[in-house]
Coordinates of C-alpha atoms in Angstrom, one line a residue:
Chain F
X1303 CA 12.2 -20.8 4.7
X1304 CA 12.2 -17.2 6.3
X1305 CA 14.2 -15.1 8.4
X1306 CA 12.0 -15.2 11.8
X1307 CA 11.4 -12.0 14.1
X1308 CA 9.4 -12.1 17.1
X1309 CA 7.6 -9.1 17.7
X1310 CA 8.7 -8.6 21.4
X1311 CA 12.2 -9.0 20.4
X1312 CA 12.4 -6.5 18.5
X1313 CA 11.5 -4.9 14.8
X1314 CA 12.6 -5.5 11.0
X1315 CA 15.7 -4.6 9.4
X1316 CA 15.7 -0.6 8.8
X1317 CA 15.5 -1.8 4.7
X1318 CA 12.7 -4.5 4.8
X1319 CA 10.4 -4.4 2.3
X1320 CA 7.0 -4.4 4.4
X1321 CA 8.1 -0.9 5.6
X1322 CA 9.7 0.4 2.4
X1323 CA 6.9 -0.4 0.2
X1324 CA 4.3 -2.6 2.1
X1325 CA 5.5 -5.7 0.0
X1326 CA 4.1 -8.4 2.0
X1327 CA 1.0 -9.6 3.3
X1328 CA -0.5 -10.4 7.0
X1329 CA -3.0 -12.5 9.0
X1330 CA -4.6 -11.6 12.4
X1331 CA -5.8 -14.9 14.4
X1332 CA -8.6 -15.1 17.2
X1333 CA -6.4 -17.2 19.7
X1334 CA -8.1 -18.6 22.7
X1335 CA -5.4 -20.1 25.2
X1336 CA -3.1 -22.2 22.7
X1337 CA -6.0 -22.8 19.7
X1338 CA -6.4 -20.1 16.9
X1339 CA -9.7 -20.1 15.4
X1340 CA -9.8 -20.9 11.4
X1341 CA -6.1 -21.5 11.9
X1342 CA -6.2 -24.0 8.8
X1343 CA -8.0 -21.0 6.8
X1344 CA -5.7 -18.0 8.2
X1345 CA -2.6 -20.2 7.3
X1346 CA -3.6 -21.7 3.6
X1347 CA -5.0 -18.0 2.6
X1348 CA -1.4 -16.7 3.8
X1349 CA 0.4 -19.3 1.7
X1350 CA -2.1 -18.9 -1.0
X1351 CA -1.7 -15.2 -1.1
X1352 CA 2.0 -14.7 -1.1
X1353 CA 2.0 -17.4 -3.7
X1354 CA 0.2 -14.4 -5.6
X1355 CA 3.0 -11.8 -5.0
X1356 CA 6.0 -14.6 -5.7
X1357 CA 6.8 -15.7 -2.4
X1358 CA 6.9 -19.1 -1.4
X1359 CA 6.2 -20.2 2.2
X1360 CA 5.8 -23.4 3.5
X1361 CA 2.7 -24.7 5.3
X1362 CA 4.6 -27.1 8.0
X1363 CA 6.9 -24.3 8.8
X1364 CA 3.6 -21.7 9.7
X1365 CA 2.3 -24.4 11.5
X1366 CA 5.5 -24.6 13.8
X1367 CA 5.7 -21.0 14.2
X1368 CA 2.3 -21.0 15.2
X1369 CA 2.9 -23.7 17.8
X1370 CA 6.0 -21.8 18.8
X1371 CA 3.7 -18.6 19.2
X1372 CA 0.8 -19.9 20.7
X1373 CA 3.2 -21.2 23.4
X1374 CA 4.9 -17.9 23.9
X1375 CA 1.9 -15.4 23.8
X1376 CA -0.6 -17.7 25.8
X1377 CA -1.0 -17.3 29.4
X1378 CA 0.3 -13.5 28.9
X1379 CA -3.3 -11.9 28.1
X1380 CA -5.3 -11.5 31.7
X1381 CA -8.1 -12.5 29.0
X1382 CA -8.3 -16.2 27.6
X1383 CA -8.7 -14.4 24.5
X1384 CA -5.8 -12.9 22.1
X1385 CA -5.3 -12.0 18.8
X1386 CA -1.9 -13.7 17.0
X1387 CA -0.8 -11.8 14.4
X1388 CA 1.3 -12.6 11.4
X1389 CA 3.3 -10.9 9.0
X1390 CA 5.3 -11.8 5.9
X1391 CA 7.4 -9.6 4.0
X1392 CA 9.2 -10.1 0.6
X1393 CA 12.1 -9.4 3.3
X1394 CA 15.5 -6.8 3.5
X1395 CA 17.1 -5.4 -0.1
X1396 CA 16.8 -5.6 -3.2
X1397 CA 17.6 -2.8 -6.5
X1398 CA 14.6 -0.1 -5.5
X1399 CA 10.5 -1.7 -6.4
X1400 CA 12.4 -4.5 -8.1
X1401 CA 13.3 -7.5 -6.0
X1402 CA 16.2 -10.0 -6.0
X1403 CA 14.8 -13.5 -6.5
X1404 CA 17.0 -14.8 -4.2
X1405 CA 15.7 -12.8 -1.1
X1406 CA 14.4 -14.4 1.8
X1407 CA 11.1 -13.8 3.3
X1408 CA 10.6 -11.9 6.7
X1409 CA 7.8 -13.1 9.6
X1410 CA 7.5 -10.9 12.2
X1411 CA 5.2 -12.5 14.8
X1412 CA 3.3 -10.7 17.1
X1413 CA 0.9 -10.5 19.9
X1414 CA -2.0 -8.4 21.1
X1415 CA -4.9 -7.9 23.6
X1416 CA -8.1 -8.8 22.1
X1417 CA -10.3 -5.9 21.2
X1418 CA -13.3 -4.9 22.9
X1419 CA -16.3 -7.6 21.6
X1420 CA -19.1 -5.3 19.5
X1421 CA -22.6 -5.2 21.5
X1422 CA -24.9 -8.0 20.2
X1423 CA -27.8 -5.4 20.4
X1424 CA -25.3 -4.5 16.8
X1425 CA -23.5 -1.4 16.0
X1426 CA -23.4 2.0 14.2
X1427 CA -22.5 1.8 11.0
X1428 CA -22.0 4.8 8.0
X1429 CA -20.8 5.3 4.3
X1430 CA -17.1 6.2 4.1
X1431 CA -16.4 9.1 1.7
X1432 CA -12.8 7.5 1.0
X1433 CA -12.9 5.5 -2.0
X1434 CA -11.8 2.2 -2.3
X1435 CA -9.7 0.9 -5.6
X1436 CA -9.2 -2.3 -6.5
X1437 CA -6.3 -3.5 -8.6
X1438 CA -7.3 -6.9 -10.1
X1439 CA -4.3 -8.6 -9.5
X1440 CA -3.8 -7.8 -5.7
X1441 CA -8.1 -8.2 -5.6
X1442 CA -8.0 -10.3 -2.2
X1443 CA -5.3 -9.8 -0.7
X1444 CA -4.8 -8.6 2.9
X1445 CA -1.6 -7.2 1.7
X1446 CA 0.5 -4.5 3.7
X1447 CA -0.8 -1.9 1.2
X1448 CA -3.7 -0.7 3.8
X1449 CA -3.8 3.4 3.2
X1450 CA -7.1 3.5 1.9
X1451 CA -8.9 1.5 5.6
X1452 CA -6.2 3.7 7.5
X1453 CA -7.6 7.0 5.8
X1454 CA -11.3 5.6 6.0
X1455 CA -10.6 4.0 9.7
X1456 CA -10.5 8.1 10.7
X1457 CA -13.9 8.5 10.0
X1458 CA -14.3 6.3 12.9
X1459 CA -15.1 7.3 16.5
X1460 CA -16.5 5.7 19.5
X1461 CA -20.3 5.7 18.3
X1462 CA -19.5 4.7 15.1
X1463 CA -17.7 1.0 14.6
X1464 CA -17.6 0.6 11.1
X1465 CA -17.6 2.7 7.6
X1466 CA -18.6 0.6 4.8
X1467 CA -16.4 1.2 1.5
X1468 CA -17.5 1.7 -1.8
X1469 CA -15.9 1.5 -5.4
X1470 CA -16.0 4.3 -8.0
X1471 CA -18.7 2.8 -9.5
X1472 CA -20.8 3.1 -6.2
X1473 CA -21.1 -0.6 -5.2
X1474 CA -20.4 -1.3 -1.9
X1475 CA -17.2 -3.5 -1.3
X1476 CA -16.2 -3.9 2.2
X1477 CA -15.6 -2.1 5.4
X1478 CA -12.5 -1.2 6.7
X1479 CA -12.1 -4.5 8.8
X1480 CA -14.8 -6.4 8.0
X1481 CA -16.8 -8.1 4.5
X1482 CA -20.7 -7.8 4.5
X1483 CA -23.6 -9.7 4.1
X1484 CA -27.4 -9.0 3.5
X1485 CA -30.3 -11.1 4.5
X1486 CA -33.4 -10.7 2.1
X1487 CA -36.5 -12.9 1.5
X1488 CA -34.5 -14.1 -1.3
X1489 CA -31.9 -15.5 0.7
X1490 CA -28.0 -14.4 1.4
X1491 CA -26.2 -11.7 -0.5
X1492 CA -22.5 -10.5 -0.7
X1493 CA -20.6 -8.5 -2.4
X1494 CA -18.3 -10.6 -5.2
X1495 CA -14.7 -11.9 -4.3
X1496 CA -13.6 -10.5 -7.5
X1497 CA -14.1 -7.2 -6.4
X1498 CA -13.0 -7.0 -2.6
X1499 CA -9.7 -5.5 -1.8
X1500 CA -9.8 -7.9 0.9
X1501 CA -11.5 -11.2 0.8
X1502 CA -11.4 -12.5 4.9
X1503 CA -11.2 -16.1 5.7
X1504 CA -14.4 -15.5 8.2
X1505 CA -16.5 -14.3 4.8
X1506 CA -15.4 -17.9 3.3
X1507 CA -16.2 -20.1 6.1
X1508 CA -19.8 -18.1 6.8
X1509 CA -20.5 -18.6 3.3
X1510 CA -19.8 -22.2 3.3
X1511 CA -21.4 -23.1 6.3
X1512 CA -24.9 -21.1 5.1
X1513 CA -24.4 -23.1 1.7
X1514 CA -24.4 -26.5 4.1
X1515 CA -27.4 -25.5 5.9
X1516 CA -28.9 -25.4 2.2
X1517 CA -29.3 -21.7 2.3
X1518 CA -29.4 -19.9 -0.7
X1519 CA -26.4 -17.6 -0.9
X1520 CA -25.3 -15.5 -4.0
X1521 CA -22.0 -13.3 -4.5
X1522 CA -23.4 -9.6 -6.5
X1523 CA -23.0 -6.2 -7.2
X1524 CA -24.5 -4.5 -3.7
X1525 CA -25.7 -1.3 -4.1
X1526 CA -27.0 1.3 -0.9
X1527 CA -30.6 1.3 -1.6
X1528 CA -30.0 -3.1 -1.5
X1529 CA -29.8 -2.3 2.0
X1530 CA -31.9 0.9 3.3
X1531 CA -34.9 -0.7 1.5
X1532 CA -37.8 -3.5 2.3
X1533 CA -35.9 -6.4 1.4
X1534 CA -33.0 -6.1 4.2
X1535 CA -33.6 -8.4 6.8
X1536 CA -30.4 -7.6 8.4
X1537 CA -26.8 -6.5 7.7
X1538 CA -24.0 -8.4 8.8
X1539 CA -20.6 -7.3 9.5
X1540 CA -18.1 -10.4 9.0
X1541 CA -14.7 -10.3 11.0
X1542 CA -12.4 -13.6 11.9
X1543 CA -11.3 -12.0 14.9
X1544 CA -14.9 -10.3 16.2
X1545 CA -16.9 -13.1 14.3
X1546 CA -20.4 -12.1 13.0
X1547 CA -21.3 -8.6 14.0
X1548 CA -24.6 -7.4 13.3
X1549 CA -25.6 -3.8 12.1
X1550 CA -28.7 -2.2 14.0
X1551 CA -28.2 1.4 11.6
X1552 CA -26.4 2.5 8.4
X1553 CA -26.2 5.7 7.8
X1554 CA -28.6 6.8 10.3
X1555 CA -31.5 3.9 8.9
X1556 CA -32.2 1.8 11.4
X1557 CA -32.4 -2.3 10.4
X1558 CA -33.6 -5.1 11.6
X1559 CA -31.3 -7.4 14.0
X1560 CA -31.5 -11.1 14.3
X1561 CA -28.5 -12.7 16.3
X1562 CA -29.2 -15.9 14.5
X1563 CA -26.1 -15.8 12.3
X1564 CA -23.8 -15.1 15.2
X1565 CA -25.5 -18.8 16.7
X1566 CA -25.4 -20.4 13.5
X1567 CA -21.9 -19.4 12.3
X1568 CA -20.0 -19.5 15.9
X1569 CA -16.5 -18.5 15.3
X1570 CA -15.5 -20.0 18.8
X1571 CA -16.4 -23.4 16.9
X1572 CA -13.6 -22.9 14.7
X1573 CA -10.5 -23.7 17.3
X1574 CA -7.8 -25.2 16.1
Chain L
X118 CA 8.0 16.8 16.5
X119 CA 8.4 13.2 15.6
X120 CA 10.3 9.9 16.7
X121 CA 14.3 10.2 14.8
X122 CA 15.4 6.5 13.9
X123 CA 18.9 6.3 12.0
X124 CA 18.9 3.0 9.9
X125 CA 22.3 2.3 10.6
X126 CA 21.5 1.8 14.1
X127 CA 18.3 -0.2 13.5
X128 CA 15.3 -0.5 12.1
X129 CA 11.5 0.9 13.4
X130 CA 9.8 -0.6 16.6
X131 CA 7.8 -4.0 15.1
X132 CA 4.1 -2.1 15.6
X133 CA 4.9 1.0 13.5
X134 CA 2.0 1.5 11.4
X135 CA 4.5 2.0 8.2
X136 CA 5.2 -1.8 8.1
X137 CA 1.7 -2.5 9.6
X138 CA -0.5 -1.0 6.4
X139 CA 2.0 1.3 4.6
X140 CA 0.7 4.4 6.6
X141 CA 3.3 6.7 5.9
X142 CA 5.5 8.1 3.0
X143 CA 9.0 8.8 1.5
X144 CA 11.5 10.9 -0.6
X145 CA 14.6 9.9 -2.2
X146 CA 17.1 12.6 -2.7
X147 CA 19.9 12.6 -5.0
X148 CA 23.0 13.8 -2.8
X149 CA 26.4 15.4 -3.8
X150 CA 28.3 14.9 -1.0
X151 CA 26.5 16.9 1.6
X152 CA 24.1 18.8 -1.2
X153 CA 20.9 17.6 -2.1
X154 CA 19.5 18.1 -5.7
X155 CA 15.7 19.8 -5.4
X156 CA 15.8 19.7 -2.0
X157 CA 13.7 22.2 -0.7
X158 CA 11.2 20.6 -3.3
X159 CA 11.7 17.4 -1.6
X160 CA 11.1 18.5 1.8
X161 CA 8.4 20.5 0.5
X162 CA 6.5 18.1 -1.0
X163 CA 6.7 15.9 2.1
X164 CA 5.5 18.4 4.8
X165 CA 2.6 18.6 1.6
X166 CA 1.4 15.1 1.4
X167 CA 1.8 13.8 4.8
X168 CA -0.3 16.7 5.6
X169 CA -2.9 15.2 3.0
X170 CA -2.9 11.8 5.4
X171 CA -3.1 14.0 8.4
X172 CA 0.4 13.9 9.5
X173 CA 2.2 16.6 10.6
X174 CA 5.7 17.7 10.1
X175 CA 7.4 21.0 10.4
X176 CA 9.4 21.9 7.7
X177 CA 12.3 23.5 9.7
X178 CA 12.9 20.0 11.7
X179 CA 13.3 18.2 8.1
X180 CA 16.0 20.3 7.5
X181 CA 17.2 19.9 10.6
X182 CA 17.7 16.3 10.1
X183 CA 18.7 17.0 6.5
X184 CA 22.1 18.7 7.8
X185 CA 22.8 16.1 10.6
X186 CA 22.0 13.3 8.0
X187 CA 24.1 14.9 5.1
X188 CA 27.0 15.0 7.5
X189 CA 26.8 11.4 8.7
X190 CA 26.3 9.8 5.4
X191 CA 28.5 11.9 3.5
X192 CA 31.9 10.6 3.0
X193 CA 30.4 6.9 3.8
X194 CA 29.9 5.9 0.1
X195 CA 33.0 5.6 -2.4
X196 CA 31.1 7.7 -4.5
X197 CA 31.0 11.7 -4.1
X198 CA 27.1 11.1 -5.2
X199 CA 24.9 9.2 -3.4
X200 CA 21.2 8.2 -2.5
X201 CA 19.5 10.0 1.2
X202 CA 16.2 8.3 1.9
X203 CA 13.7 9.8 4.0
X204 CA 10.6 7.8 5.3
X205 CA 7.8 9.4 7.2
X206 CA 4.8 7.1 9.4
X207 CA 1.9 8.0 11.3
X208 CA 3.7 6.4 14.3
X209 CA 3.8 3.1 16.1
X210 CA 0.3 1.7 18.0
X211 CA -3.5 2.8 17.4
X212 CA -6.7 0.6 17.4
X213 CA -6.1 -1.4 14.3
X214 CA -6.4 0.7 11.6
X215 CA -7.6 3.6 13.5
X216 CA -5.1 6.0 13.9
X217 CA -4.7 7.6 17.9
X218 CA -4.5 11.5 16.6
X219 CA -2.5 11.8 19.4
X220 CA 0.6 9.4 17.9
X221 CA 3.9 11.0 17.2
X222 CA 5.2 10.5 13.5
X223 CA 8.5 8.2 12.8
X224 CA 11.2 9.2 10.9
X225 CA 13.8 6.8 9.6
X226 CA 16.8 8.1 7.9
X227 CA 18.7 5.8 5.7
X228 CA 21.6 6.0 3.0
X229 CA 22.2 3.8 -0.2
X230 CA 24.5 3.8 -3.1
X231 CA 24.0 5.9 -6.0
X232 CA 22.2 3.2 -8.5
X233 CA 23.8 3.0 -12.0
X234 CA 23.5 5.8 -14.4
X235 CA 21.3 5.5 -17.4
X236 CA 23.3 5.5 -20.9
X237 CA 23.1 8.8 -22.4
X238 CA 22.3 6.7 -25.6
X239 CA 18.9 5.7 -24.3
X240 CA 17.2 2.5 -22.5
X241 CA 14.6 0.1 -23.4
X242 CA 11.4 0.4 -21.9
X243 CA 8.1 -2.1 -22.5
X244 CA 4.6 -1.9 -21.3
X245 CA 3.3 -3.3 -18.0
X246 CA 1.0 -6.2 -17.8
X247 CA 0.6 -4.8 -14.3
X248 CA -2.8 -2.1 -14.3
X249 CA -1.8 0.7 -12.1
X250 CA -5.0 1.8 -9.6
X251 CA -5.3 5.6 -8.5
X252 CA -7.2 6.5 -5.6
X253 CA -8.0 10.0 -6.3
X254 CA -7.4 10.9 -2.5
X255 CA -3.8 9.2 -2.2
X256 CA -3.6 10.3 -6.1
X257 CA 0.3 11.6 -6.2
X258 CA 1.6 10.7 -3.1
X259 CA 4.7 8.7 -3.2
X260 CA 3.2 6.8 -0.1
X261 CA 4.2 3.7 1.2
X262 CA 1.5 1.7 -0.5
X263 CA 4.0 0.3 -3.3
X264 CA 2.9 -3.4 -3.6
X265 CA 1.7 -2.6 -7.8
X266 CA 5.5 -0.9 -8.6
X267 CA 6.8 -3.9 -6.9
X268 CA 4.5 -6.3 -9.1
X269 CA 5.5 -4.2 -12.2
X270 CA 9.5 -4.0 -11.4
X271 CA 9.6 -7.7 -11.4
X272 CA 9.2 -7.6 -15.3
X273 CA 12.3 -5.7 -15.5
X274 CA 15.7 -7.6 -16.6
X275 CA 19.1 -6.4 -16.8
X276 CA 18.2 -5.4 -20.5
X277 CA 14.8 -3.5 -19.3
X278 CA 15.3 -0.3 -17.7
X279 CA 11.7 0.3 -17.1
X280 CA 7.8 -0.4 -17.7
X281 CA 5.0 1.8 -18.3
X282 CA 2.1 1.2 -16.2
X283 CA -1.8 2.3 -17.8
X284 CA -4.9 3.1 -15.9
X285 CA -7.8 0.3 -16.7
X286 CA -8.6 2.8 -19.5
X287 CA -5.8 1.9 -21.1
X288 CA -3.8 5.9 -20.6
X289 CA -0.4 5.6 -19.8
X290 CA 0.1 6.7 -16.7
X291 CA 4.2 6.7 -15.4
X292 CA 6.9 3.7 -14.8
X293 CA 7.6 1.9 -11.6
X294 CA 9.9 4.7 -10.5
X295 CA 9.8 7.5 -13.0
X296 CA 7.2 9.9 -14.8
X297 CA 6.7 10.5 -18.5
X298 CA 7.5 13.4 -20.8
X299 CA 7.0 13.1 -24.5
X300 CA 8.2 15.7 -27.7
X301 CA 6.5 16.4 -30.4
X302 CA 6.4 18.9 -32.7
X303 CA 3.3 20.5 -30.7
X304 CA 5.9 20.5 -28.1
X305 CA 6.0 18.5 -24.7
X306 CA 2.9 16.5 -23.4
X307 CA 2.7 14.5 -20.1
X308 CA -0.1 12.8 -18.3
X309 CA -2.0 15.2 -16.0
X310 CA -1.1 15.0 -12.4
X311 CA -4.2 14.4 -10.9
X312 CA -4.1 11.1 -13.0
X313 CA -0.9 9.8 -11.4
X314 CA 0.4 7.3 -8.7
X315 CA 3.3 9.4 -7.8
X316 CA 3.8 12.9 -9.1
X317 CA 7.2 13.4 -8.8
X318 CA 9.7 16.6 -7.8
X319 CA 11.7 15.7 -10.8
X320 CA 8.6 16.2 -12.9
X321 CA 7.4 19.6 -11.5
X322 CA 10.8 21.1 -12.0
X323 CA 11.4 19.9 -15.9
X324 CA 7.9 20.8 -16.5
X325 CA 8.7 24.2 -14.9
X326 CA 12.0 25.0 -16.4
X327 CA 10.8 24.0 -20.1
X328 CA 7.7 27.0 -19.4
X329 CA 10.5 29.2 -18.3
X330 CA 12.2 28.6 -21.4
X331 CA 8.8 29.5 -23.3
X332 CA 8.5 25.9 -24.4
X333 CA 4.6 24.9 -24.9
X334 CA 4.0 22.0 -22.2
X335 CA 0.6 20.1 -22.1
X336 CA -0.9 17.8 -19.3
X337 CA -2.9 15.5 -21.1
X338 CA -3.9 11.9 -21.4
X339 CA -1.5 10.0 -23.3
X340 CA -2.1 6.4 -25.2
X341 CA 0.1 4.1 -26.3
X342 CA -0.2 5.3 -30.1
X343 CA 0.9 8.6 -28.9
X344 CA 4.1 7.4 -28.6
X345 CA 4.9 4.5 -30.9
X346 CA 4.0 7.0 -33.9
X347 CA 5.5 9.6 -36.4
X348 CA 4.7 12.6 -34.0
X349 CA 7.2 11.1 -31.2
X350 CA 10.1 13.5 -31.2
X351 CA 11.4 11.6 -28.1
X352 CA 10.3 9.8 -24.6
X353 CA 12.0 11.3 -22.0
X354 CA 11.8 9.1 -18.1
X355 CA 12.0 11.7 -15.2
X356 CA 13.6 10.7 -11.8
X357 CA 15.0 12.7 -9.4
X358 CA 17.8 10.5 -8.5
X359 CA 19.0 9.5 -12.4
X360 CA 17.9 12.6 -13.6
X361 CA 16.0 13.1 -17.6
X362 CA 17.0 9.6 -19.1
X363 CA 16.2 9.2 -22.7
X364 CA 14.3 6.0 -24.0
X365 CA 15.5 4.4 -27.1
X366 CA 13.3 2.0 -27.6
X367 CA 9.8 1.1 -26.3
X368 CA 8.4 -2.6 -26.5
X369 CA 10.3 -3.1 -29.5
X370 CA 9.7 0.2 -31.5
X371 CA 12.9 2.2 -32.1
X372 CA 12.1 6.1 -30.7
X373 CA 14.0 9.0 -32.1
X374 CA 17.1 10.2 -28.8
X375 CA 17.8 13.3 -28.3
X376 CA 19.9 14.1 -25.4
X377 CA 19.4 17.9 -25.5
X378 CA 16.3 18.2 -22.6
X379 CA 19.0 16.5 -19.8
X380 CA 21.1 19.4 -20.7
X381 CA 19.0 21.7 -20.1
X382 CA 17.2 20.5 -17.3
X383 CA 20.1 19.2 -15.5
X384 CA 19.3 17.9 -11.9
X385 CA 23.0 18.7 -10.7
X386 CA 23.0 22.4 -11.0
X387 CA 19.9 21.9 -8.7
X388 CA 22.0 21.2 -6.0
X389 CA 21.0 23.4 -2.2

């Protein structure tokens, strides 16, 4: 079990681990009314995940703090629309980095306004001059360690919605907030899981449901001229909150925009 | 200015962004009742690197809270030394990751035990099976993005005082907690800063007080045969709470101890 915090309560414990040294992990959940889209996803990802870092959590008892939460937060949004969000720590104490075995986790649940849709007409997008590194082991993980999207996230600005990360190696991983995905001739294109610092649950599910429409969809290396070239038939900017957001210009380039994907892949047909 | 929270009297409001992605930073000082060894380092280095994530703190308010800290903790522990721990966030709120450059930083104060000493006789150390990722931006900053010393410490035992973390090239980088410094008869050699998770204050002093002493000191790669081979003179562990500890032995290889370097870099007299 964990040691449960509700957000409007209150914070963590001054010596919590998610502050001291951003040892947990998190999920943010597009809630409309009671019902969470990809819930089932969010939720096995989070167990899934923390399983990674050593920290067991059990599935029944996420699904009753989601019912507990969805209860709570609904009805308080002047929009039917929310975002859930919840985080899970390693929890209080321990001797420095190294942890006590016997600790029990922290989940601090909290609720916010949802943020402002992007325009379907798609949005500004550039490079990011932050690197973005990769250890394999955390590869994945929407863990607590975000510095790297906070420092990128300031190259932001109302114009611009999204930076697009790239590794040392100059293969485009990920933006800040959201995985991509190329249309070409040849099919569907993203980025490998391997390499992602995070790998969202909306990035799964698109994938999946292009694979059983028979599309042909491929994880590789992207590099930029992949998409400021011939072949792009559209960039698509994948988000479980926002849902499929499509790019009209990278770095100044314009591209082509097809809402299809949105229609196709409606994360509003995900409620749980 | 920033927001002053004392962990005694609670912990940071639940949207900080320190919890939210590890958007902030920290110092542990090594206190003598109310004296703190390398403190103007300490504070220095923090003003330094929070300016590096765009935060801004004045130097003259940190010591500020230094005296009214030193005089509430002191006196608290049953031990004259003890452990002052400074964290620094961006604030609470903002747009997801993107900061509001308007936010006011957080400060949490917080006391702890001194941890136990090292044995002047020297303590066993291994290799990591835990790579260690360097963003060259965030490159020395003991930020609060701590998730791969977390992953690292929980290979330690009561029998293993530390691990030694590599870069995926295989160069030793630092432990969980402490930097490297290695004798040989070419004198002393440590991996270059610009190479390292966390550069710490102990480091830059011992590497400082050895070149005022007219000792030759190096920053260079180091690999693992560097160490476990005849030129080892000794593997020093720099901290700036424990000090210069010697290592004895490292994954099984018996290294030659020499206690002479804690003598003559010894934190205590660095007491302000």
């Amino acid at each position: 079990m964990f040691n449960l915090f509700w957000a409007d309560e209150g914070g963590l414990p001054a010596n919590d681990r998610g502050l001291a040294y951003g040892d947990g992990l998190f999920e943010t959940i597009r809630m409309e009314g009671d019902r969470g889209a990809l819930l089932s996803r969010h939720l096995e990802r989070l167990v899934r995940d923390a399983g990674r870092l050593g920290i067991t959590l059990s599935r029944s008892d996420l699904y009753s703090v989601f019912g507990d939460a969805s209860a709570r937060f609904s009805g308080r949004f002047d929009s039917h629309s929310w975002v859930l969000k919840l985080t899970v720590t390693r929890g209080a104490g321990g001797r420095g980095y190294r942890p006590d075995p016997r600790m029990k986790p922290s989940l601090l649940v909290a609720s916010a306004p949802m943020p402002q849709m992007a325009p379907e007409a798609g949005v500004d997008v550039d490079f990011s001059r932050v690197p973005l590194t990769v250890n394999p082991l955390l590869a994945g993980i929407k863990s607590l360690n975000r510095l790297e999207q906070v420092m990128a996230a300031r190259e932001l600005n109302d114009s611009l919605f999204e930076v697009i990360m790239s590794n040392s190696e100059g293969y485009l991983l990920e933006g800040t907030r959201t995985n991509l995905l190329l249309k070409t001739s040849q099919g569907w294109s993203t980025p490998p899981a391997s390499s992602l610092a995070v790998s969202g649950v909306m990035r799964d599910w698109v994938l999946e449901c292009l694979r059983g429409r028979g599309e042909q969809v491929v994880e590789r290396p992207l590099m930029p001229e992949d998409i400021i070239g011939q072949e792009c038939l559209g960039l698509y900017l994948l988000n479980s909150v926002l849902g499929v957001v499509p790019v009209r210009s990278l770095a100044g380039h314009d591209l082509p925009v097809d809402g299809g994907l949105a229609t196709i892949c409606n994360l509003l047909e995900t409620l749980e």
